[in-house]
Amino acid sequence: GAVVSQHPSWVICKSGTSVKIECRSLDFQATTMFWYRQFPKQSLMLMATSNEGSKATYEQGVEKDKFLINHASLTLSTLTVTSAHPEDSSFYICSASPSFNQETQYFGPGTRLLVL
Amino acid sequence: GENVEQHPSTLSVQEGDSAVIKCTYSDSASNYFPWYKQELGKRPQLIIDIRSNVGEKKDQRIAVTLNKTAKHFSLHITETQPEDSAVYFCAASLLAGNMLTFGGGTRLMVKP
């Protein structure tokens, strides 16, 4: 089956630093990838939709200058949390929709970010 | 935009009993309604889904019903087992490959 990976699986950083999270579709090409954020004991909230070769579409309330998204290839999207603060600590999960079958999507394993 | 409400937020049942989780959505344009099971620290796992042209779908102990007129859908788990204990999320989207709007989640606890 289709596999989506994320790297790193967890990261601890100091307040004020930037953190890059990678989302890769390992065995398929994905025109569209989605980034979700999940705070403890809460639901998944869509942050942005990442389209290969174009600018990401951000949801209301998500700062595009703070959460930089780059989808430079059909198998890789990156989310950079710039100047991270403790309130950015969360579980970040991506999902990818295959270019050959946009009737489905596959989730990555998630990245747990802890900002000290 | 779409808004999905999910109830109950917690559900405790005895092993062997049935569990029902209900969701309502607001956008009549939504056509795809998946259900996910999420264990602590893991990715959501798709357990069953239903599209708007179908009223009911069943897969072994799991079934989903959809009332598009009333804009609500439900997950039914029969003969619950302790390994069914997890957080369950409903979601809605225009298409299966589109962005998902999730419900608030239901923590299901199955007591042995």
PDB file of N, CA and C in Angstrom, chain A residues 4 32 34 36 38 41-44 46 49 59 91 93 97 102-105 107-110 112, chain B residues 32 36 38 40-44 46 51 89 93 95-105 107:
ATOM      1  N   VAL A   4       3.452   7.012   3.481  1.00  0.00           N
ATOM      2  CA  VAL A   4       3.869   8.391   3.689  1.00  0.00           C
ATOM      3  C   VAL A   4       4.752   8.415   4.938  1.00  0.00           C
ATOM      4  N   THR A  32      -1.002  16.910  -4.138  1.00  0.00           N
ATOM      5  CA  THR A  32      -1.498  17.671  -2.991  1.00  0.00           C
ATOM      6  C   THR A  32      -1.129  16.985  -1.682  1.00  0.00           C
ATOM      7  N   PHE A  34      -1.461  17.698   2.695  1.00  0.00           N
ATOM      8  CA  PHE A  34      -2.129  18.497   3.712  1.00  0.00           C
ATOM      9  C   PHE A  34      -1.319  18.450   4.997  1.00  0.00           C
ATOM     10  N   TYR A  36      -1.705  18.977   9.090  1.00  0.00           N
ATOM     11  CA  TYR A  36      -2.621  19.088  10.212  1.00  0.00           C
ATOM     12  C   TYR A  36      -1.816  19.261  11.501  1.00  0.00           C
ATOM     13  N   GLN A  38      -2.290  18.739  15.805  1.00  0.00           N
ATOM     14  CA  GLN A  38      -3.131  18.136  16.824  1.00  0.00           C
ATOM     15  C   GLN A  38      -2.534  18.411  18.196  1.00  0.00           C
ATOM     16  N   LYS A  41      -5.033  15.742  23.380  1.00  0.00           N
ATOM     17  CA  LYS A  41      -6.443  15.447  23.664  1.00  0.00           C
ATOM     18  C   LYS A  41      -7.395  16.280  22.827  1.00  0.00           C
ATOM     19  N   GLN A  42      -6.924  16.739  21.690  1.00  0.00           N
ATOM     20  CA  GLN A  42      -7.793  17.490  20.792  1.00  0.00           C
ATOM     21  C   GLN A  42      -7.835  16.837  19.416  1.00  0.00           C
ATOM     22  N   SER A  43      -8.640  17.414  18.555  1.00  0.00           N
ATOM     23  CA  SER A  43      -8.795  16.854  17.215  1.00  0.00           C
ATOM     24  C   SER A  43      -7.708  17.353  16.276  1.00  0.00           C
ATOM     25  N   LEU A  44      -7.702  16.826  15.067  1.00  0.00           N
ATOM     26  CA  LEU A  44      -6.781  17.301  14.043  1.00  0.00           C
ATOM     27  C   LEU A  44      -7.387  18.541  13.378  1.00  0.00           C
ATOM     28  N   LEU A  46      -6.773  21.270  10.264  1.00  0.00           N
ATOM     29  CA  LEU A  46      -6.035  21.555   9.046  1.00  0.00           C
ATOM     30  C   LEU A  46      -5.319  22.885   9.171  1.00  0.00           C
ATOM     31  N   THR A  49      -2.993  23.572   2.897  1.00  0.00           N
ATOM     32  CA  THR A  49      -2.975  22.640   1.776  1.00  0.00           C
ATOM     33  C   THR A  49      -1.772  22.994   0.919  1.00  0.00           C
ATOM     34  N   GLU A  59      -5.156  27.914   6.207  1.00  0.00           N
ATOM     35  CA  GLU A  59      -6.454  28.065   6.855  1.00  0.00           C
ATOM     36  C   GLU A  59      -6.460  29.345   7.682  1.00  0.00           C
ATOM     37  N   PHE A  91       1.520  17.969  17.851  1.00  0.00           N
ATOM     38  CA  PHE A  91       1.737  16.804  16.985  1.00  0.00           C
ATOM     39  C   PHE A  91       1.369  17.258  15.575  1.00  0.00           C
ATOM     40  N   ILE A  93       0.915  16.391  11.658  1.00  0.00           N
ATOM     41  CA  ILE A  93       0.682  15.222  10.798  1.00  0.00           C
ATOM     42  C   ILE A  93       0.410  15.692   9.374  1.00  0.00           C
ATOM     43  N   SER A  97      -2.311  13.026  -1.070  1.00  0.00           N
ATOM     44  CA  SER A  97      -3.305  12.488  -1.998  1.00  0.00           C
ATOM     45  C   SER A  97      -2.591  12.120  -3.293  1.00  0.00           C
ATOM     46  N   GLN A 102      -7.012  10.677  -6.870  1.00  0.00           N
ATOM     47  CA  GLN A 102      -7.308  11.736  -5.912  1.00  0.00           C
ATOM     48  C   GLN A 102      -8.544  11.418  -5.089  1.00  0.00           C
ATOM     49  N   GLU A 103      -8.964  10.158  -5.154  1.00  0.00           N
ATOM     50  CA  GLU A 103     -10.095   9.719  -4.350  1.00  0.00           C
ATOM     51  C   GLU A 103      -9.643   9.120  -3.024  1.00  0.00           C
ATOM     52  N   THR A 104      -8.432   9.389  -2.617  1.00  0.00           N
ATOM     53  CA  THR A 104      -7.984   8.874  -1.342  1.00  0.00           C
ATOM     54  C   THR A 104      -6.823   9.726  -0.827  1.00  0.00           C
ATOM     55  N   GLN A 105      -6.440   9.505   0.417  1.00  0.00           N
ATOM     56  CA  GLN A 105      -5.267  10.164   0.974  1.00  0.00           C
ATOM     57  C   GLN A 105      -4.688   9.284   2.065  1.00  0.00           C
ATOM     58  N   PHE A 107      -2.053   9.174   5.523  1.00  0.00           N
ATOM     59  CA  PHE A 107      -1.445   9.966   6.580  1.00  0.00           C
ATOM     60  C   PHE A 107      -0.022   9.529   6.868  1.00  0.00           C
ATOM     61  N   GLY A 108       0.818  10.500   7.198  1.00  0.00           N
ATOM     62  CA  GLY A 108       2.145  10.208   7.723  1.00  0.00           C
ATOM     63  C   GLY A 108       2.041   9.846   9.188  1.00  0.00           C
ATOM     64  N   PRO A 109       3.135   9.377   9.793  1.00  0.00           N
ATOM     65  CA  PRO A 109       3.121   8.935  11.192  1.00  0.00           C
ATOM     66  C   PRO A 109       3.128  10.074  12.200  1.00  0.00           C
ATOM     67  N   GLY A 110       3.327  11.294  11.730  1.00  0.00           N
ATOM     68  CA  GLY A 110       3.305  12.431  12.644  1.00  0.00           C
ATOM     69  C   GLY A 110       4.678  12.800  13.175  1.00  0.00           C
ATOM     70  N   ARG A 112       6.205  14.852  16.562  1.00  0.00           N
ATOM     71  CA  ARG A 112       5.897  15.507  17.839  1.00  0.00           C
ATOM     72  C   ARG A 112       6.945  16.577  18.097  1.00  0.00           C
TER      73      ARG A 112
ATOM     74  N   TYR B  32     -17.981  12.946   1.219  1.00  0.00           N
ATOM     75  CA  TYR B  32     -17.134  11.855   1.683  1.00  0.00           C
ATOM     76  C   TYR B  32     -17.004  11.933   3.188  1.00  0.00           C
ATOM     77  N   TYR B  36     -11.922   7.497  11.495  1.00  0.00           N
ATOM     78  CA  TYR B  36     -10.556   7.132  11.815  1.00  0.00           C
ATOM     79  C   TYR B  36     -10.452   6.670  13.262  1.00  0.00           C
ATOM     80  N   GLN B  38      -7.558   6.375  16.217  1.00  0.00           N
ATOM     81  CA  GLN B  38      -6.229   6.859  16.544  1.00  0.00           C
ATOM     82  C   GLN B  38      -5.807   6.377  17.919  1.00  0.00           C
ATOM     83  N   LEU B  40      -2.786   6.352  20.901  1.00  0.00           N
ATOM     84  CA  LEU B  40      -1.966   7.411  21.472  1.00  0.00           C
ATOM     85  C   LEU B  40      -0.630   7.554  20.740  1.00  0.00           C
ATOM     86  N   GLY B  41      -0.383   8.751  20.239  1.00  0.00           N
ATOM     87  CA  GLY B  41       0.890   9.031  19.584  1.00  0.00           C
ATOM     88  C   GLY B  41       1.038   8.487  18.181  1.00  0.00           C
ATOM     89  N   LYS B  42      -0.055   7.925  17.653  1.00  0.00           N
ATOM     90  CA  LYS B  42       0.018   7.324  16.310  1.00  0.00           C
ATOM     91  C   LYS B  42      -0.797   8.126  15.290  1.00  0.00           C
ATOM     92  N   ARG B  43      -0.602   7.777  14.043  1.00  0.00           N
ATOM     93  CA  ARG B  43      -1.372   8.427  12.984  1.00  0.00           C
ATOM     94  C   ARG B  43      -2.808   7.913  12.991  1.00  0.00           C
ATOM     95  N   PRO B  44      -3.754   8.694  12.476  1.00  0.00           N
ATOM     96  CA  PRO B  44      -5.128   8.194  12.350  1.00  0.00           C
ATOM     97  C   PRO B  44      -5.172   7.061  11.333  1.00  0.00           C
ATOM     98  N   LEU B  46      -7.679   4.858   8.923  1.00  0.00           N
ATOM     99  CA  LEU B  46      -9.010   4.787   8.319  1.00  0.00           C
ATOM    100  C   LEU B  46      -9.621   3.418   8.612  1.00  0.00           C
ATOM    101  N   ARG B  51     -19.648   7.264   1.151  1.00  0.00           N
ATOM    102  CA  ARG B  51     -19.860   8.367   0.233  1.00  0.00           C
ATOM    103  C   ARG B  51     -21.342   8.703   0.163  1.00  0.00           C
ATOM    104  N   PHE B  89     -12.364   9.419  15.341  1.00  0.00           N
ATOM    105  CA  PHE B  89     -12.694  10.703  14.733  1.00  0.00           C
ATOM    106  C   PHE B  89     -13.553  10.481  13.496  1.00  0.00           C
ATOM    107  N   SER B  93     -15.505  15.701   3.912  1.00  0.00           N
ATOM    108  CA  SER B  93     -14.828  16.458   2.865  1.00  0.00           C
ATOM    109  C   SER B  93     -15.622  16.359   1.573  1.00  0.00           C
ATOM    110  N   LEU B  95     -14.326  15.487  -1.417  1.00  0.00           N
ATOM    111  CA  LEU B  95     -13.886  14.243  -2.042  1.00  0.00           C
ATOM    112  C   LEU B  95     -12.889  13.567  -1.118  1.00  0.00           C
ATOM    113  N   ALA B  96     -12.630  12.295  -1.357  1.00  0.00           N
ATOM    114  CA  ALA B  96     -11.732  11.551  -0.474  1.00  0.00           C
ATOM    115  C   ALA B  96     -10.324  12.123  -0.482  1.00  0.00           C
ATOM    116  N   GLY B  97      -9.901  12.733  -1.561  1.00  0.00           N
ATOM    117  CA  GLY B  97      -8.548  13.262  -1.623  1.00  0.00           C
ATOM    118  C   GLY B  97      -8.454  14.730  -1.251  1.00  0.00           C
ATOM    119  N   ASN B  98      -9.551  15.295  -0.772  1.00  0.00           N
ATOM    120  CA  ASN B  98      -9.566  16.706  -0.382  1.00  0.00           C
ATOM    121  C   ASN B  98      -9.278  16.886   1.100  1.00  0.00           C
ATOM    122  N   MET B  99      -9.129  18.126   1.504  1.00  0.00           N
ATOM    123  CA  MET B  99      -8.873  18.403   2.914  1.00  0.00           C
ATOM    124  C   MET B  99     -10.035  17.915   3.766  1.00  0.00           C
ATOM    125  N   LEU B 100      -9.702  17.407   4.938  1.00  0.00           N
ATOM    126  CA  LEU B 100     -10.697  16.843   5.834  1.00  0.00           C
ATOM    127  C   LEU B 100     -11.008  17.805   6.977  1.00  0.00           C
ATOM    128  N   THR B 101     -12.259  17.886   7.339  1.00  0.00           N
ATOM    129  CA  THR B 101     -12.676  18.585   8.548  1.00  0.00           C
ATOM    130  C   THR B 101     -13.067  17.518   9.548  1.00  0.00           C
ATOM    131  N   PHE B 102     -12.379  17.499  10.669  1.00  0.00           N
ATOM    132  CA  PHE B 102     -12.572  16.444  11.661  1.00  0.00           C
ATOM    133  C   PHE B 102     -13.561  16.853  12.745  1.00  0.00           C
ATOM    134  N   GLY B 103     -14.242  15.860  13.281  1.00  0.00           N
ATOM    135  CA  GLY B 103     -15.022  16.057  14.489  1.00  0.00           C
ATOM    136  C   GLY B 103     -14.086  16.118  15.686  1.00  0.00           C
ATOM    137  N   GLY B 104     -14.651  16.395  16.856  1.00  0.00           N
ATOM    138  CA  GLY B 104     -13.842  16.586  18.049  1.00  0.00           C
ATOM    139  C   GLY B 104     -13.257  15.323  18.640  1.00  0.00           C
ATOM    140  N   GLY B 105     -13.726  14.174  18.197  1.00  0.00           N
ATOM    141  CA  GLY B 105     -13.179  12.909  18.685  1.00  0.00           C
ATOM    142  C   GLY B 105     -14.008  12.306  19.800  1.00  0.00           C
ATOM    143  N   ARG B 107     -13.439   9.326  22.809  1.00  0.00           N
ATOM    144  CA  ARG B 107     -12.560   8.361  23.468  1.00  0.00           C
ATOM    145  C   ARG B 107     -13.399   7.169  23.877  1.00  0.00           C
TER     146      ARG B 107
END
